[in-house]
Short mmCIF file of C-alpha atoms in Angstrom, two decimals:
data_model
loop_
_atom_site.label_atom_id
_atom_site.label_comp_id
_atom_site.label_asym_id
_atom_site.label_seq_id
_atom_site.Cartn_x
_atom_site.Cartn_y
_atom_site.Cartn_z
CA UNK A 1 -48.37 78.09 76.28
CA UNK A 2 -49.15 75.76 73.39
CA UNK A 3 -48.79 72.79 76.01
CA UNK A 4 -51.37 74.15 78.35
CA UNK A 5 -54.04 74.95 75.18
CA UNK A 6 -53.18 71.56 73.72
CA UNK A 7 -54.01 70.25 77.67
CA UNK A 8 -57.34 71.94 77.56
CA UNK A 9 -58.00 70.88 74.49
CA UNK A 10 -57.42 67.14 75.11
CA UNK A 11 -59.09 67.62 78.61
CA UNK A 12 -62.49 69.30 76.95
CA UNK A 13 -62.97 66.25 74.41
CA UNK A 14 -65.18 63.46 75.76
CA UNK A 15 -63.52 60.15 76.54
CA UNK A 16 -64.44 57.46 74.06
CA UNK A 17 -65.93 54.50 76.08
CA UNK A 18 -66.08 51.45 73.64
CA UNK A 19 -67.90 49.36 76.49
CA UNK A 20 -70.60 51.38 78.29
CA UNK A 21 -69.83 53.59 81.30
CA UNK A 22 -70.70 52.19 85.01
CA UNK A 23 -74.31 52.70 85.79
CA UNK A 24 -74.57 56.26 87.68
CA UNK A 25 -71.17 57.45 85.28
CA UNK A 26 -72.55 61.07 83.98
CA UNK A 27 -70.72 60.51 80.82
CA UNK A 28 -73.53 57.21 80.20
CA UNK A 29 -75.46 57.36 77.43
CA UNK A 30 -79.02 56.15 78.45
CA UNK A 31 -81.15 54.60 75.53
CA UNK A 32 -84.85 54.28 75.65
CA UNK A 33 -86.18 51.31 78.14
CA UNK A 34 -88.29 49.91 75.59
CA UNK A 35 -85.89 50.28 72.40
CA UNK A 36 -82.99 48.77 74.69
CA UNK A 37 -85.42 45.62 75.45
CA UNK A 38 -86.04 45.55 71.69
CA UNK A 39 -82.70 45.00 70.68
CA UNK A 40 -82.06 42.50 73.87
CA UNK A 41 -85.16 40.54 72.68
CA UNK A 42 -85.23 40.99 69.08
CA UNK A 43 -82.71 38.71 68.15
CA UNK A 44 -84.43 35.81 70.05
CA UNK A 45 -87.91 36.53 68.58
CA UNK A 46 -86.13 36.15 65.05
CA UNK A 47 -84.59 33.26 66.04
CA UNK A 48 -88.30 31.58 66.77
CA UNK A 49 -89.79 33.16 63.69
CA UNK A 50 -87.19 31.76 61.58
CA UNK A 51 -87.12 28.07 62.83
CA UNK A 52 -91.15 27.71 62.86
CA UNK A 53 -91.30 29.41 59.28
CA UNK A 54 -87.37 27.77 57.75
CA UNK A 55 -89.03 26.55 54.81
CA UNK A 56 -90.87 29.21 53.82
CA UNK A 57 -87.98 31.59 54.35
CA UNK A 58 -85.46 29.29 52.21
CA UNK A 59 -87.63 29.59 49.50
CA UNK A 60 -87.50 33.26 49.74
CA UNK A 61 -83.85 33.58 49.69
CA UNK A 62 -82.72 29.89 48.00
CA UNK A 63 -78.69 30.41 49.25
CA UNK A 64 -80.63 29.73 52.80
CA UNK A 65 -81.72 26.06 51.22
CA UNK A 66 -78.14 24.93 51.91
CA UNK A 67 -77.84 25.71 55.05
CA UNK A 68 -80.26 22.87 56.47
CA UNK A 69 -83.55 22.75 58.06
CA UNK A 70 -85.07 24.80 60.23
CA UNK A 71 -83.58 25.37 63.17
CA UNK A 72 -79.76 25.92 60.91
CA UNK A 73 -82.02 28.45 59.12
CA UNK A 74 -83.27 29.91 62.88
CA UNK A 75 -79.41 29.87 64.02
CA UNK A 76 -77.91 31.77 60.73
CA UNK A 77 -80.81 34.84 61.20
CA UNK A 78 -80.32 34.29 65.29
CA UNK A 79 -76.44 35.21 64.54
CA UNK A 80 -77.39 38.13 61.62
CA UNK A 81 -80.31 39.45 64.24
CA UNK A 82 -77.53 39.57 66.49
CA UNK A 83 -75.30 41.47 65.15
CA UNK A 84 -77.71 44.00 63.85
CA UNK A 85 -78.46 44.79 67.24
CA UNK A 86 -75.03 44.96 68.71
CA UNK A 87 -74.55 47.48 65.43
CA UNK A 88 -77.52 49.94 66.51
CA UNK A 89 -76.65 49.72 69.87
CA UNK A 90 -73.46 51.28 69.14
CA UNK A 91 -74.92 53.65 66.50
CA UNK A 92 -76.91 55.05 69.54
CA UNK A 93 -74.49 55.10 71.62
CA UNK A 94 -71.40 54.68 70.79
CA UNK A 95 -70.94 52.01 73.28
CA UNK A 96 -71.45 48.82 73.49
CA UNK A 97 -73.31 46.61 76.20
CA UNK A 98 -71.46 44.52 78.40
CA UNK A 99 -73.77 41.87 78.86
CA UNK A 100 -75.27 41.50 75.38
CA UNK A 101 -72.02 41.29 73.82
CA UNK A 102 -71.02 38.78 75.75
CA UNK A 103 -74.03 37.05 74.88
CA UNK A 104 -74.15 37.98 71.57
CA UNK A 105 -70.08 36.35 71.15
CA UNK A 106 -71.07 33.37 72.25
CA UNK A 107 -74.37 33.57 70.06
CA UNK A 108 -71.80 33.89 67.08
CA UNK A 109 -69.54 31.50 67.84
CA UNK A 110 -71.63 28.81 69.27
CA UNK A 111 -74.08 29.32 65.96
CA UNK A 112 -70.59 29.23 63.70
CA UNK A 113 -69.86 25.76 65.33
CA UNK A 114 -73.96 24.44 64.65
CA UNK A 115 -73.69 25.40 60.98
CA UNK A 116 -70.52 24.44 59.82
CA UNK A 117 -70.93 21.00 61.81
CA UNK A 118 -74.17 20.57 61.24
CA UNK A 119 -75.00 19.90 64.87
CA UNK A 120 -78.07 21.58 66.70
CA UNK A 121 -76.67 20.96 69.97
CA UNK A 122 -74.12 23.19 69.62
CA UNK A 123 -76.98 26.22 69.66
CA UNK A 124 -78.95 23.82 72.55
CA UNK A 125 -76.29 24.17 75.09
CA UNK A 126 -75.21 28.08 74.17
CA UNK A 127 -77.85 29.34 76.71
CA UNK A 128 -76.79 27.19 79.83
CA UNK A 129 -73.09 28.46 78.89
CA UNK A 130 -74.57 32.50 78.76
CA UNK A 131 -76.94 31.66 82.08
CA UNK A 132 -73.80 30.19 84.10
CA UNK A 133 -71.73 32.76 82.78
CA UNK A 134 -73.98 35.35 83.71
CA UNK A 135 -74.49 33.81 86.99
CA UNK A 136 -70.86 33.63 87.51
CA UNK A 137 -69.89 37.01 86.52
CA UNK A 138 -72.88 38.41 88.68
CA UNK A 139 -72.41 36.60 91.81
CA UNK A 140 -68.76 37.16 91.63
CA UNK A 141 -68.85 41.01 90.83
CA UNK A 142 -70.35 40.84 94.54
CA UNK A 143 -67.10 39.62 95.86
CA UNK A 144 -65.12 42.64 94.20
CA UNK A 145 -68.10 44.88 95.87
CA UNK A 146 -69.45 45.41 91.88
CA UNK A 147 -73.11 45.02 90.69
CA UNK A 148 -72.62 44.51 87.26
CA UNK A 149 -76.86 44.10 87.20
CA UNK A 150 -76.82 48.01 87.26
CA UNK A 151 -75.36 47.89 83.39
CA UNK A 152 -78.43 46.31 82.38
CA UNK A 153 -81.35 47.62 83.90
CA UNK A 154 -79.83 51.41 84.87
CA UNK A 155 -82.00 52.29 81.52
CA UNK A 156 -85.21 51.32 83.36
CA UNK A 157 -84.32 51.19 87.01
CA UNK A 158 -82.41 53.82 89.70
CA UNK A 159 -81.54 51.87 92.77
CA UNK A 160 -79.47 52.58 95.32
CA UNK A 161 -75.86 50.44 96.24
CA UNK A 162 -77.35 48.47 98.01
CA UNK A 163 -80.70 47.62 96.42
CA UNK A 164 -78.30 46.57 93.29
CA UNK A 165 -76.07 44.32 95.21
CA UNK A 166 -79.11 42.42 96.47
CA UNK A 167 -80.92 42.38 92.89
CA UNK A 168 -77.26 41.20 91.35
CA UNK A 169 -77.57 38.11 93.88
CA UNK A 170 -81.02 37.23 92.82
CA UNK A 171 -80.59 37.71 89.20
CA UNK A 172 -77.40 35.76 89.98
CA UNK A 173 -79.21 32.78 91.31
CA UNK A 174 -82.17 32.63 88.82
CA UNK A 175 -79.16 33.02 85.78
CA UNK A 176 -77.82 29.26 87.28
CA UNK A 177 -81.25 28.05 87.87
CA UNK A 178 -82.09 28.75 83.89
CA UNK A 179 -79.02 26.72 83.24
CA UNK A 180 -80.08 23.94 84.88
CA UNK A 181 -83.55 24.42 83.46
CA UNK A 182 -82.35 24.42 79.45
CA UNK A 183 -80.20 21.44 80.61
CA UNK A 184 -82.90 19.57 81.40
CA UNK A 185 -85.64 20.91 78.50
CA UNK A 186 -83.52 19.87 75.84
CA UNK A 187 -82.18 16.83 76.67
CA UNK A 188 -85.74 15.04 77.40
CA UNK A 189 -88.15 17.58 74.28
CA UNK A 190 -88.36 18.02 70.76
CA UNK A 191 -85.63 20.68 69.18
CA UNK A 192 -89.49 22.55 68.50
CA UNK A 193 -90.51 22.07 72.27
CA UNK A 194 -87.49 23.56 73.30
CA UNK A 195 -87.28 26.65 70.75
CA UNK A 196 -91.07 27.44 71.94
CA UNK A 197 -90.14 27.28 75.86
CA UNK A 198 -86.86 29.33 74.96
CA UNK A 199 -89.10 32.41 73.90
CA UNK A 200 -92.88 31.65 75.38
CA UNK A 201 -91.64 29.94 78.49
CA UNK A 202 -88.04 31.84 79.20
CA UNK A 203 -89.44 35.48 78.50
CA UNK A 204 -93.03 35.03 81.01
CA UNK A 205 -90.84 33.07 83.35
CA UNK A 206 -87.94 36.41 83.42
CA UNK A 207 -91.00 39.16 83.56
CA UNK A 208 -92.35 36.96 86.77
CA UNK A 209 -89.19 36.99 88.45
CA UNK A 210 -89.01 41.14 87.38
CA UNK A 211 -92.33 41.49 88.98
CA UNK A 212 -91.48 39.65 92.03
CA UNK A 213 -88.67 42.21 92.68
CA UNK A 214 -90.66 45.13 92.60
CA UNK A 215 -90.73 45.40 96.24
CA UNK A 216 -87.24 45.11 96.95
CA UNK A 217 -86.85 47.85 93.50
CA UNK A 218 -89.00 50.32 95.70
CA UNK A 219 -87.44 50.47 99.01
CA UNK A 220 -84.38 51.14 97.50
CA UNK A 221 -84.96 53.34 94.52
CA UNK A 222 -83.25 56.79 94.65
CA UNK A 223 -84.95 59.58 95.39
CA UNK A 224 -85.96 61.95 92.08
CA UNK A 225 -83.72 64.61 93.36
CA UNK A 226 -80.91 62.72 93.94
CA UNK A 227 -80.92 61.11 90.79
CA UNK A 228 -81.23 64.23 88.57
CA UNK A 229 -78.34 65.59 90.67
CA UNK A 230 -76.44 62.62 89.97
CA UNK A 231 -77.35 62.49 85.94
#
């Protein structure tokens, strides 16, 4: 008897999911669209603020004088902005998001190696190593029949199996074209050229390519009813 209530008990306590739940998993947690692109984007808008005002801010808070110039001053809030976000997400949540952890590891790490060695093109190459990686991971969920797109636009977006299979392989592509593309900025522009095209240039470029796929978004969107059945 005490087996079977300590059996129901277990059984009628939510499973703890550290990384988030697939996309149409009831037991997801869905955050608002606009306060999930806010902590996506948030980080990266820091990271611009920070390297086109460095000096001011290391006169605000002098320990940031050591660090360098600018754009070690951009990385250092880049990795704090980071981690903030990663932190709420889970606060919400309780969960945290596949693909902007990944990012935001290699955000950490990468940034770890361009302070303590002084090198900017340690944080120069980190986003052809997260666009190939997403590209990667994307294009190859397809070949184990997953759509790992669906854990990052579920929030905003209902599609149906296949409508997220073709959206992975596009977002798959354009991930390995923005490698190339921050390949090629940095090496041949300023480090200020290519902070400005990283935010004013990667952002318009990433709500095009959203646009673009609205058609392909509306033939295969679920149905209202389906989807409240489903949530």
């Amino acid at each position: 008897m005490t087996d079977r209530k300590s059996t129901d008990a277990a059984a009628a306590e939510p499973e703890l999911h550290i990384f988030e739940p697939d996309p149409n998993d009831p037991a997801r947690k869905r955050m608002n669209p606009l306060l999930k692109l806010v902590l996506e984007l948030g980080p990266l808008i820091v990271f611009f603020f920070a390297n086109s005002r460095g000096a001011w801010i290391a006169e605000q808070v002098p320990f940031l004088a050591d660090i360098g110039g600018p754009i070690f001053v951009g990385t250092a809030c880049f990795m704090i902005a980071t981690a903030l976000a990663l932190s709420v997400s889970w606060m919400l949540t309780r969960t945290l998001p596949i693909m902007p952890l990944l990012s935001g590891v290699i955000v950490l790490v990468f940034g770890a190696l361009t302070l303590w060695l002084q090198d900017e093109i340690f944080i120069k190459v980190k986003p052809t190593i997260i666009n190939t990686m997403f590209g990667v991971i994307l294009l190859g969920g397809l070949l184990f029949k997953k759509s790992f797109l669906g854990y990052v636009f579920d929030s905003a977006f209902r599609l149906d199996a296949e409508g997220w299979r073709i959206l992975t392989m596009r977002w798959g592509l354009y991930f390995l074209l923005m490698a190339v593309v921050n390949e090629f900025i940095w090496r041949n522009f300023s480090t200020d050229f290519w902070i400005a095209f990283k935010v004013w240039g990667n952002m318009p470029l990433s709500i095009i390519f959203t646009i673009m796929q609205l058609p392909l978004m509306q033939r295969h969107a679920l149905p209202v009813e389906e989807d409240a059945a489903k949530g």
